[in-house]
Coordinates of C-alpha atoms and ligand atoms in Angstrom, one line a residue:
X2 CA 0.1 -0.3 -0.1
X3 CA 1.2 3.5 -0.7
X4 CA 0.2 7.0 0.1
X5 CA -1.3 9.6 -2.3
X6 CA 1.6 11.5 -3.7
X7 CA 2.3 14.8 -1.8
X8 CA 2.0 18.0 -3.6
X9 CA 4.4 20.7 -3.7
X10 CA 6.1 21.9 -0.3
X11 CA 5.1 25.3 0.6
X12 CA 8.4 25.9 2.8
X13 CA 10.9 23.4 1.0
X14 CA 14.1 22.5 3.1
X15 CA 16.5 19.8 2.8
X16 CA 14.6 17.9 5.3
X17 CA 12.8 16.8 2.1
X18 CA 15.6 14.5 1.3
X19 CA 14.4 12.1 4.3
X20 CA 11.0 10.9 5.0
X21 CA 9.8 8.4 2.1
X22 CA 7.6 5.6 3.7
X23 CA 9.1 2.5 4.3
X24 CA 7.2 -0.8 2.8
X25 CA 6.6 -3.8 5.0
X26 CA 3.9 -5.6 3.1
X27 CA 2.0 -6.8 6.3
X28 CA -1.5 -6.3 7.3
X29 CA -0.5 -4.8 10.3
X30 CA 1.4 -2.3 8.3
X31 CA -1.2 -1.5 6.1
X32 CA -3.4 -0.8 9.1
X33 CA -1.1 2.0 10.2
X34 CA -0.8 3.4 6.7
X35 CA -4.3 3.3 6.4
X36 CA -4.5 5.8 9.6
X37 CA -1.7 7.8 8.4
X38 CA -3.9 8.5 5.0
X39 CA -6.9 9.1 7.1
X40 CA -5.5 11.8 9.4
X41 CA -3.9 13.3 6.1
X42 CA -7.1 13.2 4.4
X43 CA -8.8 15.0 7.2
X44 CA -5.9 17.4 8.1
X45 CA -4.5 18.0 4.6
X46 CA -0.9 18.5 5.2
X47 CA 1.3 19.5 1.8
X48 CA 3.5 16.7 2.7
X49 CA 3.9 13.3 4.8
X50 CA 7.3 12.3 6.2
X51 CA 7.9 9.3 7.9
X52 CA 10.7 9.6 10.4
X53 CA 13.5 7.2 10.6
X54 CA 15.0 8.5 13.5
X55 CA 18.5 8.8 12.3
X56 CA 21.3 11.3 13.1
X57 CA 20.9 12.8 9.7
X58 CA 17.8 13.1 9.7
X59 CA 17.7 14.7 13.3
X60 CA 20.2 17.3 12.0
X61 CA 18.2 18.2 9.0
X62 CA 15.1 18.7 11.2
X63 CA 17.0 21.0 13.6
X64 CA 18.3 23.2 10.5
X65 CA 15.1 23.5 9.2
X66 CA 13.6 24.7 12.4
X67 CA 16.8 27.3 12.7
X68 CA 16.1 28.4 9.2
X69 CA 12.5 28.8 10.1
X70 CA 13.2 31.0 13.0
X71 CA 11.3 28.2 15.6
X72 CA 15.1 27.6 17.4
X73 CA 18.0 29.8 17.8
X74 CA 21.0 27.8 17.7
X75 CA 23.2 28.3 20.7
X76 CA 27.1 29.2 21.0
X77 CA 28.9 26.0 19.8
X78 CA 31.6 26.5 21.8
X79 CA 29.7 27.2 25.0
X80 CA 26.8 24.8 24.6
X81 CA 27.5 22.4 21.5
X82 CA 24.5 21.2 19.5
X83 CA 21.8 23.1 21.7
X84 CA 18.7 25.4 20.7
X85 CA 16.9 27.9 22.1
X86 CA 13.1 27.7 21.4
X87 CA 10.6 30.4 22.7
X88 CA 6.7 29.8 22.4
X89 CA 5.1 33.2 23.2
X90 CA 3.2 33.9 26.4
X91 CA -0.1 32.3 25.0
X92 CA 1.7 28.8 25.0
X93 CA 3.7 27.7 27.9
X94 CA 2.1 25.1 30.0
X95 CA -0.1 22.4 30.3
X96 CA -3.6 22.9 29.8
X97 CA -5.7 21.3 32.3
X98 CA -8.7 23.0 31.6
X99 CA -8.7 22.0 28.1
X100 CA -7.5 18.0 28.7
X101 CA -10.7 15.8 28.4
X102 CA -11.1 12.3 28.9
X103 CA -13.8 11.1 26.5
X104 CA -14.8 7.7 27.9
X105 CA -18.0 6.3 26.8
X106 CA -19.7 6.6 30.4
X107 CA -19.2 9.9 32.2
X108 CA -18.5 7.9 35.5
X109 CA -15.4 6.4 33.6
X110 CA -13.7 9.6 33.8
X111 CA -14.8 10.7 37.4
X112 CA -14.9 14.0 38.9
X113 CA -11.5 15.1 38.6
X114 CA -11.3 15.2 34.8
X115 CA -13.3 16.9 32.1
X116 CA -15.3 14.0 30.6
X117 CA -16.4 14.7 26.8
X118 CA -18.9 12.7 25.0
X119 CA -16.8 10.6 22.8
X120 CA -19.4 10.9 19.8
X121 CA -19.4 14.9 20.4
X122 CA -15.9 15.2 20.7
X123 CA -15.1 13.3 17.7
X124 CA -17.4 15.6 15.4
X125 CA -15.6 18.7 17.3
X126 CA -12.1 17.2 16.6
X127 CA -13.1 16.6 13.0
X128 CA -14.2 20.0 12.8
X129 CA -10.7 21.6 14.4
X130 CA -8.5 19.0 12.6
X131 CA -10.4 19.5 9.0
X132 CA -6.9 21.1 7.1
X133 CA -5.3 22.0 10.1
X134 CA -2.2 20.8 8.6
X135 CA -2.5 22.9 5.3
X136 CA 1.0 24.2 4.3
X137 CA 2.9 21.7 6.4
X138 CA 4.4 18.6 6.4
X139 CA 2.9 15.6 8.8
X140 CA 5.7 13.9 10.7
X141 CA 4.7 10.1 11.2
X142 CA 6.8 9.4 14.5
X143 CA 7.0 5.9 15.6
X144 CA 8.2 5.4 19.1
X145 CA 8.8 3.1 21.9
X146 CA 8.2 3.7 25.8
X147 CA 10.7 1.6 27.5
X148 CA 13.4 -0.2 25.5
X149 CA 12.6 -1.5 22.0
X150 CA 11.2 -4.8 22.6
X151 CA 11.1 -5.0 26.1
X152 CA 9.0 -6.8 28.3
X153 CA 7.3 -3.8 30.0
X154 CA 7.3 -1.2 27.1
X155 CA 4.7 -0.1 24.4
X156 CA 4.5 1.2 21.3
X157 CA 3.1 4.2 20.2
X158 CA 2.7 6.5 16.7
X159 CA 2.7 10.2 16.8
X160 CA 1.4 12.2 13.8
X161 CA 2.0 16.0 14.0
X162 CA 2.7 19.0 12.0
X163 CA 5.0 20.4 14.6
X164 CA 9.0 19.5 14.0
X165 CA 9.5 20.9 17.3
X166 CA 7.5 18.2 18.7
X167 CA 9.3 15.8 16.3
X168 CA 12.5 16.8 18.0
X169 CA 11.3 16.4 21.2
X170 CA 9.6 13.1 21.0
X171 CA 13.1 11.9 19.4
X172 CA 14.7 12.8 23.0
X173 CA 12.2 11.7 25.3
X174 CA 11.3 8.0 23.6
X175 CA 13.1 5.8 21.4
X176 CA 12.1 6.7 17.5
X177 CA 12.8 4.6 14.6
X178 CA 12.6 2.4 12.0
X179 CA 13.1 -0.5 14.3
X180 CA 9.2 0.5 15.9
X181 CA 7.9 0.5 12.4
X182 CA 9.2 -2.8 12.0
X183 CA 7.5 -4.2 15.5
X184 CA 4.3 -2.4 14.5
X185 CA 4.7 -4.3 11.0
X186 CA 5.1 -7.4 12.8
X187 CA 1.8 -6.8 14.7
X188 CA 2.9 -5.5 18.2
X189 CA 0.1 -3.4 19.4
X190 CA 0.5 0.4 19.3
X191 CA -1.5 3.8 20.7
X192 CA -2.8 6.4 17.9
X193 CA -1.5 9.7 18.8
X194 CA -2.3 12.9 16.7
X195 CA -1.3 16.2 17.0
X196 CA -1.7 19.4 15.5
X197 CA -0.7 23.2 16.4
X198 CA -3.7 24.0 14.6
X199 CA -2.2 27.1 12.5
X200 CA -2.7 26.1 8.9
X201 CA -0.9 28.3 6.1
X202 CA -2.3 29.3 3.2
X203 CA -0.2 29.3 0.2
X204 CA 2.5 32.0 -0.1
X205 CA 1.5 32.5 3.7
X206 CA 4.9 33.2 5.8
X207 CA 5.1 30.9 9.0
X208 CA 5.5 32.1 12.8
X209 CA 8.2 31.1 14.8
X210 CA 5.9 29.2 17.5
X211 CA 2.4 28.6 15.5
X212 CA -0.3 27.6 17.4
X213 CA -3.6 28.2 17.9
X214 CA -5.9 30.0 20.9
X215 CA -8.3 27.0 20.8
X216 CA -6.8 24.2 22.4
X217 CA -7.8 20.7 23.0
X218 CA -6.0 17.4 24.5
X219 CA -8.1 14.5 24.3
X220 CA -7.9 11.1 25.1
X221 CA -10.2 8.2 24.1
X222 CA -9.4 5.4 26.6
X223 CA -11.7 2.9 25.3
X224 CA -10.0 2.9 21.7
X225 CA -6.8 4.1 23.2
X226 CA -6.0 7.4 21.1
X227 CA -5.1 10.8 21.8
X228 CA -5.8 14.0 19.5
X229 CA -4.1 17.4 20.9
X230 CA -4.8 20.7 18.8
X231 CA -3.5 24.2 19.4
X232 CA -0.6 24.0 21.2
X233 CA 3.1 23.1 20.6
X234 CA 4.2 23.0 24.1
X235 CA 5.2 20.4 26.2
X236 CA 2.8 17.7 27.7
X237 CA 0.3 19.1 25.0
X238 CA 2.6 18.3 22.1
X239 CA 4.8 15.5 23.2
X240 CA 1.9 12.9 23.6
X241 CA 4.1 10.0 24.6
X242 CA 4.7 11.8 28.0
X243 CA 1.6 12.9 29.9
X244 CA -0.9 11.7 27.5
X245 CA 0.1 8.2 26.7
X246 CA 2.8 7.5 29.3
X247 CA 0.3 8.7 31.9
X248 CA -3.3 9.0 31.0
X249 CA -3.8 5.9 28.3
X250 CA -1.4 3.8 29.9
X251 CA -2.7 4.4 33.4
X252 CA -5.9 2.7 31.6
X253 CA -4.1 -0.3 30.5
X254 CA -2.6 -0.9 33.8
X255 CA -5.8 -1.0 35.3
X256 CA -7.1 -3.4 32.7
X257 CA -3.8 -5.7 32.6
X258 CA -2.6 -5.7 36.0
X259 CA 0.1 -3.0 36.1
X260 CA 0.5 0.7 37.1
X261 CA 1.3 3.8 35.2
X262 CA 2.9 6.1 37.7
X263 CA 3.7 9.7 38.0
X264 CA 7.2 8.8 39.7
X265 CA 11.1 9.3 39.8
X266 CA 12.9 6.3 40.1
X267 CA 16.6 5.8 41.5
X268 CA 18.9 3.4 42.8
X269 CA 20.4 4.2 46.5
X270 CA 23.6 2.6 47.4
X271 CA 24.6 2.6 51.2
X272 CA 28.1 3.1 52.0
X273 CA 27.8 -1.3 52.5
X274 CA 27.1 -1.4 48.8
X275 CA 23.4 -2.6 49.1
X276 CA 21.4 -1.1 46.6
X277 CA 17.8 0.0 46.9
X278 CA 15.2 0.9 44.5
X279 CA 13.1 3.9 45.4
X280 CA 10.0 5.4 43.1
X281 CA 8.7 8.9 44.2
X282 CA 5.7 10.8 43.4
X283 CA 5.4 14.3 43.5
X284 CA 3.2 16.8 41.7
X285 CA 4.8 19.0 38.9
X286 CA 7.7 21.0 39.5
X287 CA 8.3 19.8 43.1
X288 CA 12.0 18.8 42.6
X289 CA 11.4 15.4 41.1
X290 CA 14.4 15.9 39.0
X291 CA 16.2 17.3 41.6
X292 CA 15.6 14.3 43.9
X293 CA 16.3 12.1 40.8
X294 CA 20.1 13.1 40.4
X295 CA 20.7 13.8 44.2
X296 CA 24.2 13.8 45.3
X297 CA 24.0 12.7 49.0
X298 CA 25.6 15.0 51.3
X299 CA 26.2 12.0 53.9
X300 CA 29.4 10.0 53.1
X301 CA 29.5 6.4 51.5
X302 CA 25.9 6.8 49.9
X303 CA 25.2 7.2 46.3
X304 CA 22.0 7.7 44.3
X305 CA 21.7 6.4 40.2
X306 CA 19.3 8.2 38.4
X307 CA 16.9 5.6 36.4
X308 CA 13.9 8.0 35.6
X309 CA 12.8 11.5 36.7
X310 CA 9.1 11.6 35.8
X311 CA 7.2 8.8 35.0
X312 CA 7.2 4.8 36.3
X313 CA 5.5 1.9 35.0
X314 CA 5.2 -0.9 37.5
X315 CA 4.5 -4.6 37.3
X316 CA 4.5 -7.6 39.5
X317 CA 7.4 -9.8 38.8
X318 CA 7.5 -13.9 39.3
X319 CA 9.0 -13.3 42.7
X320 CA 6.1 -11.6 44.3
X321 CA 8.2 -8.2 43.9
X322 CA 6.9 -5.1 42.0
X323 CA 9.2 -4.5 39.0
X324 CA 9.7 -0.8 37.6
X325 CA 11.0 0.9 34.4
X326 CA 11.2 4.3 33.5
X327 CA 9.3 4.4 30.0
X328 CA 11.0 7.8 29.0
X329 CA 14.4 8.1 27.5
X330 CA 15.0 11.8 28.4
X331 CA 14.4 14.6 30.5
X332 CA 11.9 17.5 29.9
X333 CA 12.9 19.5 33.4
X334 CA 11.9 22.7 34.7
X335 CA 14.9 24.7 34.3
X336 CA 14.5 27.3 36.9
X337 CA 15.9 26.4 40.4
X338 CA 18.2 23.6 38.6
X339 CA 21.7 25.1 39.4
X340 CA 25.1 24.7 40.5
X341 CA 24.0 24.9 44.0
X342 CA 20.9 22.7 43.8
X343 CA 21.3 20.3 41.3
X344 CA 25.1 20.2 39.6
X345 CA 24.0 16.7 38.1
X346 CA 21.4 18.4 36.1
X347 CA 23.7 21.3 35.3
X348 CA 26.3 18.7 34.1
X349 CA 23.7 17.0 32.0
X350 CA 22.9 19.9 30.0
X351 CA 26.2 20.7 28.7
X352 CA 25.4 19.8 25.1
X353 CA 22.5 18.0 23.2
X354 CA 19.6 20.2 24.4
X355 CA 16.6 21.8 23.3
X356 CA 16.0 25.0 25.6
X357 CA 12.4 26.2 26.0
X358 CA 11.6 29.9 27.4
X359 CA 14.8 30.3 29.1
X360 CA 16.9 33.3 29.1
X361 CA 19.5 34.1 26.3
X362 CA 23.0 35.2 27.4
X363 CA 25.1 37.9 25.3
X364 CA 27.3 35.4 24.1
X365 CA 25.0 32.9 22.8
X366 CA 24.3 30.6 25.9
X367 CA 21.3 30.3 28.2
X368 CA 20.3 31.3 31.9
X369 CA 17.6 30.8 33.9
X370 CA 16.7 32.2 37.7
X371 CA 18.9 29.7 40.0
X372 CA 21.2 28.7 37.4
X373 CA 24.2 30.5 39.2
X374 CA 24.3 32.5 42.1
X375 CA 25.5 35.6 40.0
X376 CA 23.0 37.0 37.9
X377 CA 24.1 38.4 34.4
X378 CA 24.3 42.1 33.7
X379 CA 22.2 41.5 30.3
X380 CA 19.9 38.7 28.8
X381 CA 17.2 38.6 26.2
X382 CA 14.2 37.4 28.4
X383 CA 12.2 34.1 27.1
X384 CA 10.0 36.6 25.1
X385 CA 13.0 37.7 23.2
X386 CA 13.0 41.5 25.2
X387 CA 16.1 43.0 26.7
X388 CA 16.6 42.2 30.3
X389 CA 18.7 43.7 33.5
X390 CA 18.6 42.5 36.9
X391 CA 16.3 45.8 37.6
X392 CA 13.9 44.5 35.2
X393 CA 10.9 43.2 37.7
X394 CA 10.2 40.0 35.6
X395 CA 11.6 36.9 35.5
X396 CA 14.4 36.4 32.8
X397 CA 13.1 32.8 32.0
X398 CA 9.7 31.7 32.4
X399 CA 8.7 29.9 35.9
X400 CA 8.0 26.7 33.3
X401 CA 10.8 27.0 31.0
X402 CA 12.3 23.8 30.5
X403 CA 15.2 21.7 29.1
X404 CA 14.9 18.5 27.0
X405 CA 18.0 16.3 27.0
X406 CA 18.5 12.8 26.6
X407 CA 18.7 10.7 30.1
X408 CA 21.9 8.8 29.3
X409 CA 23.6 12.1 29.3
X410 CA 23.3 12.3 32.8
X411 CA 26.2 11.5 34.7
X412 CA 24.5 9.9 37.3
X413 CA 22.3 7.5 35.2
X414 CA 22.4 4.0 36.2
X415 CA 24.5 1.8 33.9
X416 CA 21.6 -0.5 33.4
X417 CA 18.9 2.4 33.4
X418 CA 16.5 0.5 30.8
X419 CA 16.3 -2.6 32.8
X420 CA 13.1 -3.2 35.4
X421 CA 14.3 -2.7 39.0
X422 CA 12.5 -4.0 41.9
X423 CA 11.0 -1.6 44.2
X424 CA 11.9 -1.2 47.6
X425 CA 10.5 2.1 48.7
X426 CA 7.7 4.4 47.5
X427 CA 7.9 8.2 48.4
X428 CA 4.7 10.6 48.2
X429 CA 5.4 14.0 48.5
X430 CA 3.9 17.5 47.9
X431 CA 4.8 21.3 48.5
X432 CA 3.3 21.8 52.1
X433 CA 4.4 24.7 53.9
X434 CA 2.5 23.5 56.9
X435 CA 1.2 20.4 58.8
X436 CA 2.9 17.7 56.9
X437 CA 6.2 16.5 58.7
X438 CA 9.4 15.9 56.8
X439 CA 9.1 11.9 56.8
X440 CA 6.4 9.7 57.6
X441 CA 6.3 5.9 57.2
X442 CA 3.0 4.1 56.3
X443 CA 1.8 1.2 58.7
X444 CA 1.2 -0.8 55.7
X445 CA 0.2 -0.7 52.0
X446 CA -3.2 0.6 52.5
X447 CA -2.1 3.4 54.9
X448 CA 0.6 3.8 52.3
X449 CA -2.1 4.0 49.7
X450 CA -4.1 6.5 52.0
X451 CA -1.3 8.5 52.1
X452 CA -0.9 8.6 48.6
X453 CA -5.0 9.3 47.9
X454 CA -4.9 12.3 50.4
X455 CA -1.8 14.1 49.1
X456 CA -2.4 17.7 48.7
X457 CA 0.1 20.5 47.3
X458 CA 0.4 24.0 46.5
X459 CA 0.0 24.7 42.8
X460 CA 3.4 25.4 40.7
X461 CA 3.7 26.9 37.3
X462 CA 3.6 23.7 35.5
X463 CA -0.1 23.8 34.5
X464 CA -2.4 26.9 34.3
X465 CA -3.9 28.1 37.7
X466 CA -2.6 30.3 40.8
X467 CA 0.3 29.5 42.0
X468 CA 0.6 28.7 46.0
X469 CA -3.0 27.7 46.0
X470 CA -3.4 24.3 47.7
X471 CA -5.0 21.7 45.9
X472 CA -5.5 17.7 46.4
X473 CA -3.2 16.0 44.0
X474 CA -3.6 12.4 44.8
X475 CA -0.3 10.3 44.3
X476 CA 0.5 13.6 42.2
X477 CA -1.8 12.0 39.3
X478 CA -4.5 14.6 39.6
X479 CA -4.1 15.9 36.2
X480 CA -3.1 12.3 34.8
X481 CA -5.2 9.5 35.6
X482 CA -7.2 8.5 32.8
X483 CA -10.0 7.3 34.4
X484 CA -12.0 7.4 37.4
X485 CA -9.6 8.5 40.4
X486 CA -11.6 6.7 43.0
X487 CA -11.2 3.4 40.6
X488 CA -7.4 4.0 40.6
X489 CA -7.4 4.1 44.3
X490 CA -9.2 0.9 43.8
X491 CA -6.5 -0.5 41.8
X492 CA -4.0 0.5 44.2
X493 CA -5.6 -1.9 46.8
X494 CA -5.6 -4.6 44.3
X495 CA -2.1 -4.4 43.5
X496 CA -1.5 -4.3 46.9
X497 CA -2.8 -7.9 46.8
X498 CA -0.8 -8.8 43.7
X499 CA 2.1 -8.9 44.8
X500 CA 3.6 -10.4 48.6
X501 CA 6.6 -8.7 48.8
X502 CA 5.4 -5.1 48.5
X503 CA 7.8 -2.0 49.1
X504 CA 7.3 0.3 51.8
X505 CA 5.7 3.5 51.5
X506 CA 6.3 6.9 53.2
X507 CA 5.5 10.4 52.8
X508 CA 7.8 13.1 52.5
X509 CA 7.4 17.1 52.3
X510 CA 10.9 18.9 52.1
X511 CA 8.8 22.4 52.1
X512 CA 7.8 22.9 55.4
X513 CA 8.1 26.6 56.7
X514 CA 8.0 27.8 60.3
X515 CA 5.7 30.6 61.6
X516 CA 8.6 33.0 60.2
X517 CA 7.9 31.7 56.3
X518 CA 11.4 30.1 56.4
X519 CA 12.2 26.6 55.2
X520 CA 12.9 24.3 58.2
X521 CA 14.8 21.8 56.4
X522 CA 17.4 22.7 53.8
X523 CA 16.5 20.1 51.2
X524 CA 18.2 19.2 48.2
X525 CA 21.5 17.3 49.0
X526 CA 20.3 17.0 52.8
X527 CA 17.2 15.0 51.7
X528 CA 19.7 12.0 51.5
X529 CA 19.3 11.9 55.2
X530 CA 16.1 11.2 54.9
X531 CA 16.6 8.3 52.6
X532 CA 19.3 6.9 55.0
X533 CA 16.8 6.6 57.6
X534 CA 14.4 4.8 55.4
X535 CA 17.0 2.3 54.0
X536 CA 17.9 1.8 58.0
X537 CA 14.3 1.0 58.5
X538 CA 14.0 -1.4 55.7
X539 CA 17.4 -3.3 57.2
X540 CA 15.7 -3.1 60.6
X541 CA 18.4 -0.8 62.1
X542 CA 16.8 2.4 62.4
X543 CA 14.1 3.4 65.2
X544 CA 10.9 4.7 64.9
X545 CA 8.2 6.6 66.8
X546 CA 4.5 6.1 66.3
X547 CA 1.9 8.8 66.1
X548 CA -1.4 9.3 64.4
X549 CA -0.7 9.6 61.0
X550 CA 2.5 7.1 60.8
X551 CA 5.8 6.5 62.1
X552 CA 8.2 9.4 62.4
X553 CA 12.3 9.0 63.3
X554 CA 13.3 8.3 66.5
X555 CA 16.6 9.8 65.6
X556 CA 17.7 11.3 62.2
X557 CA 21.5 11.6 61.2
X558 CA 22.1 15.4 61.1
X559 CA 25.9 15.3 61.5
X560 CA 27.3 18.2 59.7
X561 CA 24.2 20.4 59.2
X562 CA 23.2 22.8 61.5
X563 CA 19.4 22.6 62.2
X564 CA 18.2 23.7 65.2
X565 CA 16.2 21.5 68.1
X566 CA 13.5 24.1 67.9
X567 CA 13.4 23.9 63.8
X568 CA 13.4 19.9 64.0
X569 CA 10.6 20.2 66.4
X570 CA 8.5 22.2 63.9
X571 CA 9.4 20.3 61.2
X572 CA 8.0 16.9 62.8
X573 CA 5.3 18.8 64.7
X574 CA 1.9 17.0 64.3
X575 CA -1.1 19.0 65.5
X576 CA -4.1 17.0 66.1
X577 CA -6.6 19.9 65.5
X578 CA -5.1 20.7 62.0
X579 CA -4.8 17.0 61.3
X580 CA -8.6 16.5 62.2
X581 CA -9.4 19.3 59.9
X582 CA -7.5 17.7 57.0
X583 CA -9.4 14.5 58.0
X584 CA -12.5 16.3 57.5
X585 CA -11.3 18.0 54.2
X586 CA -10.3 14.3 53.1
X587 CA -14.2 13.2 53.9
X588 CA -15.5 15.9 51.8
X589 CA -12.9 15.1 48.7
X590 CA -13.9 11.1 49.0
X591 CA -17.6 12.0 49.0
X592 CA -16.9 13.6 45.7
X593 CA -16.7 10.3 44.2
X594 CA -20.5 9.1 45.0
X595 CA -19.4 6.0 46.9
X596 CA -16.7 4.8 44.4
X597 CA -13.8 5.4 46.9
X598 CA -12.9 1.6 48.1
X599 CA -13.8 0.7 51.7
X600 CA -10.0 0.3 52.7
X601 CA -9.3 3.6 52.4
X602 CA -12.8 5.1 53.8
X603 CA -11.8 2.6 57.0
X604 CA -8.1 4.2 56.6
X605 CA -9.7 7.4 57.5
X606 CA -11.9 6.5 60.1
X607 CA -8.8 4.8 61.9
X608 CA -6.6 7.9 61.1
X609 CA -9.3 10.1 62.9
X610 CA -9.7 7.7 65.9
X611 CA -6.3 8.0 66.6
X612 CA -6.3 11.6 66.1
X613 CA -9.0 11.8 68.8
X614 CA -6.9 9.8 71.1
X615 CA -3.9 12.2 70.8
X616 CA -5.9 15.0 71.4
X617 CA -7.9 13.7 74.4
X618 CA -4.5 12.3 75.6
Ligands
LIG303 C1 6.0 17.6 33.5 C2 4.8 18.1 34.6 O1 6.1 18.1 32.7 O2 4.6 17.3 35.6 O3 6.8 16.5 34.3 O4 4.2 18.6 34.2
LIG304 MN1 5.7 15.4 35.7

């Protein structure tokens, strides 16, 4: 089967040397070609380009974006093979208000998602996608989440008219002909379609960052499809990431007995050389990349990076849960990533990086708030305007990002693409009050209760008021592809599927004192919390029972000056405030119309009893 001859290119580049359709001659491959043709018939691109994932093709793609003005090539001596993109003020973050779950039944999306009737949504999408790629190239990007052919891996194809999305997906996943080959052999794959929604009339000049004011990020969980329209940014455009690896994959996990989680993944090695694997869920822009690349301040401990954002978890034959990082790159938040806070990330970014919405230095390099302690005298800000330290706005957008291959991190594990047995799961959030530095759960169901009841202050990763407290169960609030209460139930069930379960802890690096100061230094010092957790697993550290879980009897504080008063505040558990949280949790659970599993409502009742006893006593 072949596709229709493309009409002439409106914007020819040497990229045109690549991109011919491969031939496999199998029914499974014909199905892929039929779908590509069907979407092309709807979106009407000038040309279809099959991405082969080769280096030469990538260089041509990047070159075409420089010629187009989408990318600025950075100083080759300072930042080899690296680029800066500026997205413009209207397209800077994930759009939760425009993200939809179009499941057949509304209850399957649940109260925490925007539901859309699938038939109505398809009609709407047919309208907006009609001719949306006119004047552009539609790229066919076959990708694998997880190593190609791996036992926990999944395949997908993204159709997109954004070369920036192609270049990003190439970093964030494994892209290339070997994936098309697996598809042609009959391996299942997920369909994802993306258009920036900015068609070009013949002769019309393109803009550096095409997008559309109208935006849709739509998931069809029953047919495993994603359609994203109008945005070129991050999770709205790199569909393998949040749309597939979390929203669609969470549905696959529910149906097939595994888990897709918003978790970083690390290997912690103790001074005795024992390795432990830790997965940690934190809401967006709460320091996941920092923890993933932690350089412990305590002697003898090392942390190796496996993933910084997503983990797929499956029960193994030995009764343990095994995890992979399905991604191949980091799409990290730049501000706050600095020489003093995450030197490993800074070292990972020396070359081969696509930066988006950071500031440009006068010598053609990049800068963002927190990168260095000294602030440059002059910059071009993320919107292309002159900037000096006196400017009353940030030089880099708070959600500016770097896109870089995971393999490039100095801390990456040698075997980072393999599945690892999980020893520990952490749940965290950004909480100025109430939540202690670390709390150990009593058991899996209590840990699931901790995960289900996490709230966090909003960050700039999505639209909304920064700082506002919101529920973010399992850090999955924006990423769960089905009813969150059923997802809670899936967690409870997973706890019954594997006899050797990881231990679950809640952490909070962000607690502040009455005077507004952070009570804990964070960053490298978080290794002290990990040390205590590992020693708990090994049975050599003590804990004190509280109504909300167990806290350290003692923490290794050698070499840091934390005052006793700060420590007391850091671990303070005020029964009244916690009882108030319990009431809010009850309200939250009620929004699910009785679907929250009894195991979690039992946990809530037990916690309330313990708090009331503590209050009386
Ligand atoms: C991310 C996010 O980009 O969570 O990882 O927003
Ligand atoms: Mn994330």
